[in-house]
Amino acid sequence: MTAEWNRRDVLKGLVAASAAMIVPSNHIGATASTPGQQFEIQITSINAGTFRLSILPLNNGSVGSIPFKGALVQESWGAPTVKLQGKDGHAMAVGSLRLKISFDPVHITVANERGDVVQQLAWDENTGVLSFLGGSAPLFGLGEGGPQFDRRGSTDLMRSGQGGYKLATHGGRVPIPWIIGTSGWAVFFHQPFGTFDFTGDEGRFRPASPDAALPLDLFLVASPDPATIMAEYARITGQAEMPPLWAFGYQQSHRTLASREEVIAEAKMFREKKLPCDALIYLGTGFCPSGWNTENGAFVWNSRVFPDPEEILDELHRQHFHAVMHVVILSDRLRGTVHDPCDLARFDEAEASCHWDAHRKDFAMGVDGWWPDEGDPLDIASRLVRNRMYWEGPQIDRPNERPYALHRNGYAGMQRYGSFLWSGDVYSTWETLKTHIPVALNTALSGIPYWGTDIGGFVPTPEFTAELYVRWFQFGAFCPLFRCHGRTWKLRLPWGWNTGDPGPVEINNYNGAAIPDSSQLHDARVEPICRKYLELRYRMLPYLYSAVRECATTGMPIMRALWLHFPDDSKAVECGDEYLWGRNVLVAPVVEKGATTRSIYLPRSAWYDFWTGERLEGGREISRPVDLETIPLYVRAGSILPLGPVKQFTAEKVDGPLSVSIYPGGDASFLLYEDDGTSFNYRNGEWMGIQMAWDDARRRLSLQLASGSRMLSPQPKAITVQLAKVTRSVKFEGKPVDISF
């Protein structure tokens, strides 16, 4: 019996729209024959600029179906608008698009209302290869990992997991077959799964084999507007769910722990040092000598470290921490939902409900969230079953509490389950930090908004220094997931670089791993810099949480490639080493060792240096001096930036007004979003939106309650508004207010 099956035995024991066509009918009798295969082409209008193309096999006159594996938000968008037959050409209007379809070979031209060709598709029925125009503009998307930033010139085998592509620098691979042409189109390849080749003038999508070529099912979006493209992806695969507010605070991960006392001491240290933190994450035994449980796949607590788990969890809660536990599911296949029955007498390791039952006793003790690790062998459907399990499972016992889970694997549609994603076991190198900026952007453009890294890199190398850690920490402060984790884990603590203690040595089985040089372990600069960015992260929560809400309602990500707001600025579109945090804040992480300057492209607009207030004209590259404590940040002219008071945890009640900074240079608007941060009550109108509008010519800020929202306590809302060096104070009580300067 293998060790894996021993672990499984442990687990078993624990759970004892409208379109027109030349032919008037919407249901044209349909077959198209080729020497090798018979098939039917179906076109379904989804929206004005979006349609579904399906090529289905015909067997004895019967039309094949499209397997449903969970990526789409719904199985059907109604009856096809048209079904095409024969070898004759067809021309039709589908929404606002104009399609021309011919056979032998199948060729589809997509044009807009003006007649401009947006895309051309050619399908080879003998090989199953689909060719499409790559264009001369950058190509984005395809999920997490793989060649970066612009996908042109690359081939991608779309392998899932940590063996997918250059783990050390590029991280784990979550392949999403969604490709964005920044010239004004995007395609989601729903069926079959395959590989991509962008090395030629045409892109090529190749199924695993010709036998697997059908059904071919894809969604094509044509729009010059990036926001529309992102909204259409959300229409197809689903909107992101709102995680709890605390998930956007700082999360401190731990590895090998010596004792109960160490667990409590680390928590107390954060509060004594007044270093903001919301979550403490505990690794499982099986990946370290001493974790929270007895072994991988087990839900029995390690009595040496957690002798009284319920009391320890209560103590962490009294100190306002959330506790997150690392878990491993040993099955390579999953099916069903947590609501399906589980026969406890015959544990079915492929049944999601049986696996969730194993969690519930520990969840009842007070565990707040889960860190489901591994999962590389899972197929597409199983990955989504697991994502769904960690969203729906907690709601069985806490139906009005938003769950939290940090995943390593997923697929298109995982955003519907509020899934966080991290980039896996990357190495602590400057190249890794540099590469992760474009990785973040392509992940976000692929509909995965809640993303982050192991700050500092998981595997320590000789490059792992205080400087690298600080630069990575600064980057992490502007990722949705703000979390430190890795081997030599005590150097992942904000104060860890000035103690001389890197923590337990865990560098085996990784080529190139090393303990940081002892000369690096007494650097008093690190903790104050970490404090600066922890406090800034918590001050920016009103802005960040509003961006989270925007993401959940529009499909626009939180970390934004410059293309999303500057599609007509070719230099901005090509930038993969900086990004927008929400709409208004430009972030340019420092990723070069020993850097004293940072080259930054400011898109076409005017910008304000966040730190100095200096105004600069955009449409050009600048060189900004940097010291160790500075990550360049710029705020777009014509912006409203809300900042809250410093907090030690997201739910802390702190006296102090909301600070609203105006960056003049154009009219601006901002919807400040608040809810209770934990429940689903916002779905029933229990949220507050303050709609802010800045009239640049009149130098006037208007505040009013957003439609559909209501005032939340405390009432009234104290707000200070700052324009340059002038400050105004106001009490907002739900009625429109104007503040003039």
XYZ file of C-alpha atoms in Angstrom:
741
model
C 0.000 0.000 0.000
C 1.442 3.365 -1.020
C 1.818 6.361 1.244
C -0.830 8.086 -0.813
C -3.369 5.372 -0.129
C -2.440 5.406 3.557
C -3.359 9.081 3.610
C -6.590 8.351 1.830
C -7.421 5.762 4.455
C -6.902 8.443 7.074
C -9.368 10.653 5.279
C -11.856 7.817 4.906
C -11.746 7.184 8.561
C -12.356 10.826 9.344
C -15.564 11.039 7.380
C -16.929 7.492 8.516
C -30.420 38.214 -28.971
C -31.637 39.013 -32.256
C -29.947 38.594 -35.648
C -30.966 38.467 -39.317
C -30.035 36.183 -42.204
C -30.413 36.126 -45.952
C -32.528 32.994 -45.593
C -35.610 34.026 -43.564
C -35.937 31.008 -41.268
C -34.048 30.811 -37.973
C -33.903 27.024 -38.273
C -32.508 26.100 -41.642
C -32.228 22.393 -42.266
C -28.534 21.894 -41.818
C -25.772 19.635 -42.854
C -22.474 20.270 -44.494
C -20.634 17.331 -45.960
C -16.949 16.832 -46.543
C -15.166 13.751 -47.828
C -14.034 12.862 -44.335
C -16.720 14.155 -42.030
C -20.219 15.535 -41.822
C -20.908 18.519 -39.615
C -23.295 21.337 -38.935
C -22.396 24.974 -38.337
C -24.502 26.864 -35.822
C -24.321 30.593 -35.108
C -25.927 31.947 -31.925
C -26.177 35.659 -31.233
C -25.130 36.465 -27.649
C -24.991 40.243 -27.771
C -24.558 42.997 -30.336
C -20.860 42.271 -30.796
C -20.666 38.683 -29.525
C -21.681 35.417 -31.128
C -21.193 31.725 -30.523
C -19.800 29.544 -33.292
C -20.412 25.821 -32.953
C -19.359 23.152 -35.430
C -21.076 19.929 -34.432
C -20.603 16.397 -35.775
C -23.405 14.628 -37.598
C -23.942 10.933 -37.024
C -26.664 9.345 -39.163
C -28.392 12.708 -39.367
C -28.252 13.303 -35.620
C -26.523 16.487 -34.467
C -23.941 16.070 -31.727
C -24.043 17.983 -28.465
C -21.534 20.182 -26.639
C -20.232 18.733 -23.335
C -20.794 20.999 -20.348
C -17.792 21.031 -17.997
C -18.670 24.049 -15.908
C -16.716 26.889 -17.527
C -19.761 28.626 -18.975
C -22.108 30.494 -16.710
C -25.029 28.752 -18.446
C -25.337 25.767 -20.734
C -27.393 27.427 -23.442
C -28.020 30.866 -24.881
C -31.175 29.690 -26.573
C -31.745 28.226 -29.993
C -29.135 28.986 -32.632
C -29.853 32.049 -34.701
C -28.959 30.115 -37.835
C -27.901 26.639 -38.855
C -25.898 26.392 -42.041
C -25.894 23.679 -44.694
C -24.353 22.761 -47.994
C -21.321 24.122 -49.744
C -22.813 27.436 -50.846
C -21.684 30.693 -49.336
C -23.757 32.463 -46.741
C -23.814 36.103 -45.664
C -25.699 37.307 -42.641
C -25.998 39.924 -39.954
C -25.504 38.729 -36.395
C -26.136 41.531 -33.960
C -24.029 44.445 -35.193
C -21.600 42.165 -37.031
C -21.563 40.967 -40.632
C -20.546 37.374 -41.295
C -19.586 35.661 -44.542
C -19.266 31.887 -44.377
C -17.978 29.562 -47.075
C -17.192 25.839 -47.217
C -14.381 23.663 -48.623
C -12.623 24.750 -46.492
C -14.747 26.387 -43.834
C -13.920 30.097 -43.811
C -15.672 32.799 -41.781
C -15.086 36.519 -42.191
C -16.302 38.794 -39.401
C -16.764 42.494 -40.160
C -18.207 45.381 -38.188
C -21.043 47.661 -39.296
C -18.625 49.779 -41.337
C -17.451 46.717 -43.215
C -14.018 46.612 -41.559
C -12.756 43.054 -41.152
C -12.378 42.271 -37.455
C -11.447 38.604 -37.670
C -11.162 35.734 -40.124
C -11.504 32.114 -39.081
C -10.486 29.115 -41.168
C -11.196 25.561 -40.018
C -9.537 22.498 -41.502
C -11.999 19.632 -41.115
C -9.260 17.051 -41.711
C -6.899 18.186 -38.922
C -9.275 20.186 -36.753
C -6.892 23.170 -36.780
C -8.556 26.563 -36.540
C -6.602 29.514 -37.938
C -7.381 33.130 -37.138
C -5.882 36.555 -37.721
C -3.218 37.391 -35.164
C -2.782 40.963 -36.293
C 0.021 43.395 -35.598
C -1.160 44.439 -32.132
C -0.330 42.636 -28.868
C -2.233 39.515 -27.844
C -3.125 39.058 -24.184
C -4.923 36.536 -21.997
C -4.467 32.728 -21.877
C -4.571 32.623 -18.077
C -1.805 32.522 -15.494
C 1.746 31.690 -16.517
C 3.292 30.772 -19.826
C 5.345 33.063 -22.090
C 4.866 36.730 -21.196
C 3.598 39.525 -21.838
C 2.483 39.801 -25.445
C 1.626 36.259 -26.522
C 2.674 36.854 -30.137
C 5.649 34.808 -31.242
C 5.007 32.043 -28.712
C 3.597 28.557 -28.732
C 1.612 27.407 -25.740
C 0.868 23.789 -24.895
C -1.674 25.005 -22.291
C -0.437 22.564 -19.658
C -2.023 23.046 -16.274
C -0.123 23.043 -12.998
C 3.362 23.702 -11.735
C 4.943 21.656 -14.509
C 3.303 23.790 -17.147
C 6.017 26.320 -17.963
C 9.156 27.590 -16.185
C 7.853 27.289 -12.632
C 10.843 29.020 -11.004
C 10.235 32.361 -12.709
C 6.788 32.208 -14.302
C 4.932 30.265 -11.628
C 2.197 27.680 -11.965
C 0.079 27.505 -15.087
C -3.685 28.012 -15.077
C -4.446 27.870 -18.804
C -7.528 29.793 -19.893
C -8.278 29.554 -23.653
C -9.296 33.222 -23.853
C -7.192 35.283 -26.213
C -7.559 39.056 -26.530
C -6.523 40.855 -29.691
C -5.890 44.438 -28.628
C -6.896 45.552 -32.128
C -10.517 44.947 -31.104
C -11.505 41.303 -30.714
C -11.329 38.347 -28.347
C -12.131 34.625 -28.557
C -12.994 32.108 -25.851
C -12.341 28.544 -27.056
C -14.866 26.521 -25.090
C -14.453 23.153 -26.846
C -12.237 21.296 -27.462
C -9.214 22.029 -25.299
C -6.052 22.478 -27.339
C -2.800 24.309 -27.930
C -1.945 27.659 -29.498
C 0.698 28.739 -31.983
C 1.265 32.477 -32.451
C 4.576 32.249 -34.284
C 3.121 33.156 -37.699
C 0.970 35.920 -39.121
C -2.039 33.769 -38.268
C -2.778 32.254 -34.921
C -3.442 28.531 -34.899
C -5.537 26.553 -32.428
C -4.904 22.814 -32.542
C -7.011 20.221 -30.721
C -5.320 17.308 -28.980
C -5.993 15.134 -32.033
C -8.130 15.272 -35.204
C -10.487 12.798 -33.568
C -11.069 15.343 -30.788
C -11.681 18.254 -33.163
C -15.471 18.193 -32.834
C -17.482 19.638 -31.387
C -15.754 22.966 -31.936
C -17.372 25.642 -29.808
C -16.121 29.193 -29.398
C -17.340 32.665 -28.511
C -16.090 35.631 -30.518
C -16.278 39.184 -29.188
C -15.723 42.131 -31.515
C -15.350 45.559 -29.937
C -12.814 48.397 -29.923
C -13.665 49.013 -26.260
C -11.611 46.993 -23.740
C -14.283 47.367 -21.051
C -16.831 45.779 -23.379
C -14.495 42.861 -24.088
C -14.026 42.224 -20.361
C -17.776 42.525 -19.742
C -18.481 39.988 -22.465
C -16.051 37.490 -20.960
C -17.928 37.893 -17.672
C -21.197 37.396 -19.544
C -19.888 34.109 -20.948
C -18.091 32.645 -17.899
C -19.725 34.566 -15.038
C -19.171 37.565 -12.811
C -16.699 37.386 -9.940
C -18.208 36.916 -6.502
C -17.395 39.294 -3.644
C -14.992 37.744 -1.107
C -14.968 38.968 2.504
C -13.300 42.318 3.128
C -10.700 40.763 5.443
C -9.318 38.768 2.496
C -7.938 42.054 1.136
C -6.020 42.784 4.308
C -2.545 41.422 4.936
C -2.219 37.634 5.264
C 0.751 36.122 7.091
C 1.579 32.527 6.256
C 3.544 30.136 8.498
C 5.433 26.935 7.877
C 7.036 24.756 10.564
C 5.802 25.730 14.011
C 7.427 24.554 17.216
C 4.605 24.882 19.700
C 1.311 26.366 20.794
C 3.269 29.216 22.357
C 4.823 30.105 19.003
C 1.399 30.269 17.339
C 0.124 32.731 19.931
C 3.386 34.673 20.128
C 3.418 35.439 16.391
C -0.127 36.779 16.600
C 0.656 38.923 19.640
C 3.761 40.313 17.966
C 1.703 41.799 15.128
C -0.577 43.552 17.585
C 2.227 44.717 19.891
C 4.212 46.112 16.992
C 1.046 47.608 15.465
C 1.684 45.961 12.132
C -1.694 45.582 10.364
C -2.730 41.999 9.649
C -6.034 40.178 9.126
C -5.225 36.529 8.516
C -2.804 33.927 9.824
C -2.316 30.920 7.565
C -0.996 27.566 8.776
C 0.671 25.013 6.541
C -0.180 21.353 6.883
C 2.243 18.680 8.040
C 3.316 16.768 4.975
C 4.903 19.838 3.436
C 6.849 20.768 6.567
C 8.035 18.884 9.659
C 5.427 20.402 11.937
C 2.197 21.887 10.639
C -1.352 22.305 11.889
C -2.499 18.749 11.113
C -1.016 15.253 11.282
C -0.393 14.717 7.549
C -1.587 15.654 4.077
C -5.203 14.813 3.536
C -5.891 14.645 7.275
C -8.110 16.881 9.380
C -6.722 15.728 12.723
C -4.857 18.489 14.569
C -1.175 18.205 15.390
C -1.330 18.027 19.191
C 2.237 19.308 19.622
C 1.333 22.632 18.026
C -2.450 22.797 18.449
C -3.184 20.769 21.618
C -6.433 22.681 22.158
C -7.369 23.912 18.665
C -10.730 25.409 19.558
C -9.217 27.532 22.338
C -6.324 28.637 20.124
C -8.751 29.653 17.390
C -10.803 31.562 19.958
C -7.659 33.366 21.106
C -6.777 34.316 17.542
C -10.299 35.608 17.046
C -10.084 37.661 20.244
C -7.040 39.310 18.713
C -9.031 39.900 15.510
C -7.230 37.424 13.285
C -8.817 35.033 10.829
C -7.331 31.523 10.758
C -6.776 29.797 7.416
C -5.757 26.150 7.146
C -3.769 24.485 4.379
C -5.442 21.333 3.015
C -4.771 18.747 0.329
C -7.375 16.701 -1.501
C -5.823 13.457 -2.616
C -8.265 12.504 -5.349
C -7.303 13.099 -8.987
C -10.955 13.422 -10.027
C -13.871 15.239 -8.452
C -17.544 15.388 -9.342
C -20.825 16.659 -7.985
C -21.488 19.377 -5.454
C -21.459 19.640 -1.681
C -25.235 19.264 -1.748
C -25.136 15.749 -3.181
C -25.517 12.883 -0.667
C -22.368 11.234 0.676
C -22.473 7.668 1.910
C -20.283 7.913 5.025
C -20.067 4.131 5.232
C -18.468 4.000 1.767
C -16.328 7.059 1.276
C -16.269 8.059 -2.392
C -13.026 9.927 -2.942
C -14.320 11.437 -6.198
C -17.449 12.936 -4.603
C -17.198 16.604 -3.599
C -19.749 16.204 -0.824
C -17.685 13.478 0.850
C -14.591 15.659 0.809
C -16.432 18.646 2.214
C -17.820 16.570 5.067
C -14.213 16.007 6.161
C -13.782 19.771 6.634
C -16.886 20.488 8.655
C -15.763 19.477 12.148
C -12.730 21.761 11.972
C -14.811 24.469 10.336
C -17.226 24.277 13.272
C -14.304 24.909 15.665
C -13.773 28.304 14.078
C -11.567 27.898 11.013
C -12.207 30.936 8.813
C -10.819 29.901 5.458
C -9.012 27.240 3.486
C -5.878 26.946 1.409
C -6.473 23.991 -0.963
C -3.065 23.080 -2.347
C -1.945 20.822 -5.197
C -4.536 19.624 -7.715
C -2.287 19.613 -10.787
C -3.640 16.253 -12.097
C -7.257 17.428 -11.929
C -9.006 17.780 -15.262
C -10.952 20.920 -16.169
C -14.278 19.803 -14.732
C -12.634 18.574 -11.508
C -10.771 21.847 -11.006
C -14.020 23.769 -11.167
C -15.751 21.262 -8.884
C -13.040 21.947 -6.306
C -13.317 25.719 -6.678
C -17.072 25.460 -6.296
C -16.780 23.135 -3.294
C -14.834 25.715 -1.277
C -17.407 28.393 -2.084
C -20.604 26.454 -1.499
C -19.368 24.131 1.269
C -18.794 26.794 3.942
C -22.232 28.239 3.240
C -23.877 25.020 4.424
C -22.907 25.862 8.006
C -22.483 29.635 7.670
C -25.068 30.555 5.038
C -24.670 34.311 5.364
C -20.890 34.479 5.549
C -18.717 34.946 2.473
C -16.169 32.106 2.233
C -12.457 32.418 1.593
C -10.254 29.927 -0.248
C -6.790 30.316 -1.780
C -6.289 27.961 -4.738
C -3.344 26.805 -6.817
C -5.434 25.526 -9.727
C -8.572 26.520 -11.540
C -10.095 27.319 -14.886
C -12.408 29.723 -16.670
C -15.378 30.362 -14.409
C -13.479 30.026 -11.122
C -14.267 33.685 -10.436
C -17.910 32.696 -9.854
C -16.733 31.015 -6.654
C -14.766 33.952 -5.231
C -11.559 31.968 -5.746
C -8.199 33.483 -4.884
C -5.191 32.198 -6.816
C -1.488 32.298 -6.102
C 1.343 31.587 -8.513
C 2.851 28.537 -6.803
C 6.342 27.536 -5.722
C 8.383 30.232 -7.442
C 12.033 31.000 -6.717
C 13.367 34.017 -4.840
C 15.057 35.774 -7.750
C 14.901 39.199 -9.317
C 13.857 37.630 -12.609
C 10.865 36.026 -10.889
C 9.739 39.341 -9.429
C 10.130 41.056 -12.794
C 8.237 38.321 -14.641
C 5.349 38.311 -12.219
C 4.125 41.756 -13.239
C 3.054 40.618 -16.736
C 1.930 37.288 -15.260
C -0.395 39.248 -12.979
C -1.780 41.277 -15.871
C -2.532 38.324 -18.129
C -4.120 36.497 -15.206
C -6.383 39.477 -14.539
C -7.230 39.853 -18.232
C -8.259 36.178 -18.182
C -11.027 36.801 -15.667
C -9.121 35.783 -12.507
C -9.159 38.977 -10.422
C -8.061 37.782 -6.965
C -4.407 36.931 -7.492
C -1.081 37.178 -5.701
C 2.269 35.526 -5.059
C 4.378 34.096 -2.282
C 5.945 37.436 -1.348
C 9.703 36.970 -1.450
C 9.397 33.788 -3.514
C 8.752 30.314 -2.147
C 12.215 28.796 -2.697
C 15.029 30.903 -1.187
C 18.118 31.321 -3.339
C 21.390 33.250 -2.945
C 19.500 36.207 -4.462
C 17.062 36.282 -1.536
C 18.130 39.420 0.286
C 16.458 42.085 2.364
C 16.338 44.273 -0.726
C 14.540 41.664 -2.830
C 12.084 40.986 -0.010
C 11.273 44.696 0.365
C 10.737 45.200 -3.358
C 8.495 42.121 -3.495
C 6.578 43.307 -0.432
C 5.926 46.643 -2.139
C 4.606 44.821 -5.205
C 2.478 42.564 -2.984
C 0.856 45.598 -1.380
C -0.619 46.324 -4.818
C -1.835 42.807 -5.590
C -5.357 41.717 -4.579
C -3.790 38.897 -2.513
C -1.295 40.495 -0.085
C 0.413 37.496 1.498
C 3.918 36.399 2.547
C 4.918 32.747 2.388
C 7.960 30.599 1.696
C 10.739 28.479 3.089
C 13.047 30.100 5.633
C 9.639 31.308 6.706
C 10.670 33.608 9.540
C 12.145 35.896 6.894
C 8.565 36.301 5.619
C 7.632 38.132 8.809
C 7.828 41.942 8.542
C 10.308 41.971 11.451
C 12.112 38.778 10.407
C 15.064 40.434 8.682
C 16.433 41.894 11.911
C 16.465 38.846 14.191
C 19.303 36.748 12.772
C 16.927 33.767 12.575
C 15.756 32.627 9.113
C 13.627 29.878 10.625
C 13.825 26.109 10.135
C 16.008 25.036 7.239
C 13.760 23.563 4.530
C 15.659 23.788 1.264
C 15.931 20.138 0.267
C 14.591 18.898 -3.078
C 15.002 22.260 -4.812
C 17.969 22.849 -7.095
C 19.587 26.205 -6.431
C 17.950 26.670 -3.030
C 20.037 28.307 -0.317
C 19.766 29.928 3.089
C 20.174 33.710 2.819
C 23.596 34.982 3.779
C 23.883 35.786 7.481
C 24.964 39.338 6.607
C 21.409 39.959 5.442
C 19.727 38.940 8.685
C 20.274 42.148 10.683
C 18.740 44.859 8.528
C 16.804 47.370 10.604
C 15.419 49.083 7.488
C 13.007 46.306 6.538
C 10.381 46.493 9.272
C 9.694 50.258 8.940
C 9.328 49.881 5.174
C 6.931 46.949 5.614
C 4.966 49.036 8.119
C 4.735 51.876 5.592
C 3.172 49.619 2.961
C 0.968 47.727 5.390
C -0.469 51.015 6.580
C -0.838 52.309 3.019
C -2.662 49.116 2.003
C -5.147 49.556 4.839
C -5.571 53.273 4.128
C -6.366 52.413 0.500
C -9.033 49.843 1.407
C -11.944 52.197 0.552
C -10.469 52.620 -2.934
C -9.543 48.933 -3.269
C -12.870 47.573 -2.034
C -14.696 49.884 -4.439
C -12.559 48.417 -7.244
C -13.480 44.911 -6.043
C -17.154 45.826 -6.305
C -16.596 47.267 -9.779
C -14.887 44.033 -10.783
C -17.807 41.959 -9.488
C -20.347 43.999 -11.454
C -18.526 44.844 -14.697
C -15.760 42.276 -15.240
C -13.020 44.919 -15.079
C -10.106 43.533 -13.036
C -8.415 45.216 -10.082
C -4.887 44.996 -11.534
C -5.269 46.521 -14.971
C -3.014 46.426 -17.995
C -2.676 49.950 -19.353
C -4.495 48.781 -22.498
C -7.762 48.693 -20.563
C -7.824 52.490 -20.220
C -5.415 53.614 -22.940
C -6.179 51.408 -25.977
C -5.243 54.190 -28.395
C -1.801 54.709 -26.859
C 0.352 52.054 -28.532
C 3.217 52.435 -26.049
C 0.814 52.052 -23.127
C -0.707 48.928 -24.686
C 2.737 47.319 -24.903
C 3.678 48.082 -21.273
C 3.949 44.916 -19.225
C 6.130 46.208 -16.388
C 3.613 48.622 -14.826
C -0.123 48.646 -14.323
C -3.157 50.485 -13.039
C -4.496 49.701 -9.567
C -8.169 50.269 -10.181
C -8.729 53.046 -12.674
C -6.692 55.895 -11.288
C -3.451 54.734 -9.631
C -0.453 53.732 -11.738
C 1.964 51.301 -10.059
C 5.546 50.820 -11.283
C 7.257 48.171 -9.112
C 11.028 48.325 -8.794
C 12.397 45.007 -10.059
C 16.103 45.668 -10.578
C 18.718 44.928 -7.942
C 20.369 48.068 -6.606
C 18.085 50.352 -8.580
C 18.385 54.087 -7.925
C 16.026 55.092 -10.750
C 12.957 53.560 -12.363
C 12.058 54.154 -16.009
C 8.284 54.656 -16.276
C 5.967 55.261 -19.201
C 3.195 57.708 -18.304
C 0.263 57.240 -20.699
C -1.342 60.148 -22.494
C -2.760 62.228 -19.686
C -1.444 64.352 -16.864
C -0.262 62.538 -13.737
C 0.560 63.387 -10.135
C 3.369 61.743 -8.200
C 1.580 60.151 -5.234
C 4.501 60.781 -2.886
C 5.521 64.308 -3.852
C 2.422 65.777 -5.505
C 4.441 66.818 -8.558
C 2.365 67.107 -11.734
C 3.809 65.596 -14.926
C 2.558 65.417 -18.476
C 2.090 61.942 -19.900
C 2.586 60.408 -23.303
C 6.270 59.999 -22.528
C 8.806 57.994 -20.594
C 10.306 59.454 -17.444
C 13.093 58.417 -15.102
C 12.142 58.607 -11.443
C 14.724 58.439 -8.645
C 13.956 55.683 -6.127
C 15.316 54.703 -2.767
C 14.686 51.389 -1.009
C 11.451 52.515 0.619
C 9.817 53.899 -2.525
C 7.705 52.219 -5.181
C 6.695 54.811 -7.804
C 2.975 55.579 -7.722
C 1.129 58.070 -9.906
C -2.462 59.287 -9.821
C -4.185 60.310 -13.012
C -5.229 63.953 -13.329
C -8.999 64.099 -13.069
C -9.211 61.554 -10.254
C -10.859 61.160 -6.876
C -8.893 59.033 -4.423
C -10.541 58.038 -1.111
C -8.269 56.986 1.753
C -9.316 55.725 5.158
C -7.505 55.886 8.504
C -4.771 53.398 9.402
C -6.244 50.200 10.853
C -4.736 47.135 12.466
C -7.387 44.919 10.862
C -10.116 45.600 8.325
C -13.029 45.485 10.782
C -11.402 47.800 13.335
C -13.531 50.798 14.268
C -11.218 53.783 14.093
C -12.182 57.349 14.832
C -11.231 59.526 11.951
C -12.769 60.831 8.774
C -12.629 59.440 5.298
C -10.044 61.464 3.407
C -10.885 62.277 -0.217
C -8.084 63.697 -2.357
C -8.863 65.522 -5.593
C -6.342 65.419 -8.402
C -7.459 68.213 -10.751
C -7.004 68.386 -14.479
C -10.327 67.025 -15.684
C -13.797 66.084 -14.548
C -13.881 62.954 -12.423
C -16.313 60.529 -10.836
C -15.946 57.769 -8.277
C -18.406 55.384 -6.655
C -17.286 54.704 -3.092
C -18.674 51.315 -2.077
C -19.231 49.997 1.452
C -21.029 47.032 2.959
C -20.596 45.025 6.156
C -17.651 43.182 4.558
C -18.747 39.719 5.669
C -22.311 38.807 4.726
C -24.375 38.543 1.557
C -26.754 41.247 2.757
C -25.482 43.586 0.061
C -27.432 41.450 -2.402
C -30.585 42.697 -0.693
C -29.622 46.361 -0.796
C -27.645 46.532 2.441
C -24.828 48.587 0.979
C -23.865 52.199 0.748
C -22.578 53.917 -2.334
C -21.463 57.513 -2.288
C -21.390 58.829 -5.823
C -18.681 61.452 -6.064
C -18.394 63.854 -9.005
C -15.704 66.500 -9.513
C -16.444 69.478 -11.765
C -12.978 70.674 -12.713
C -14.058 73.992 -14.229
C -16.165 74.988 -11.219
C -13.774 73.424 -8.685
C -16.700 71.677 -7.036
C -17.130 68.172 -5.602
C -20.652 66.765 -5.403
C -21.631 63.871 -3.134
C -24.881 61.935 -3.272
C -26.182 58.553 -2.260
C -25.878 56.102 -5.139
C -29.077 54.731 -6.612
C -30.142 51.478 -4.947
C -28.029 52.015 -1.835
C -28.744 53.283 1.661
C -26.880 55.014 4.443
C -24.916 52.710 6.693
C -23.643 53.501 10.171
C -21.947 55.490 11.421
C -24.262 58.348 10.546
C -23.386 60.997 9.595
C -20.237 60.192 7.640
C -17.291 62.476 8.376
C -15.367 63.309 5.211
C -12.433 65.620 4.597
C -11.797 66.750 1.039
C -8.352 67.915 0.023
C -7.378 69.838 -3.103
C -3.686 70.691 -3.123
C -3.116 72.311 0.288
C -6.750 73.295 0.858
C -8.957 71.072 3.015
C -12.734 71.124 3.500
C -14.721 69.062 6.032
C -18.267 67.837 5.552
C -20.792 65.545 7.215
C -22.516 63.323 4.687
C -25.983 62.193 5.823
C -27.384 60.791 2.606
C -28.545 64.048 1.086
C -26.674 65.682 -1.826
C -23.763 67.833 -0.738
C -21.554 70.195 -2.736
C -18.067 71.233 -1.635
C -16.524 74.170 -3.471
C -12.902 75.266 -3.658
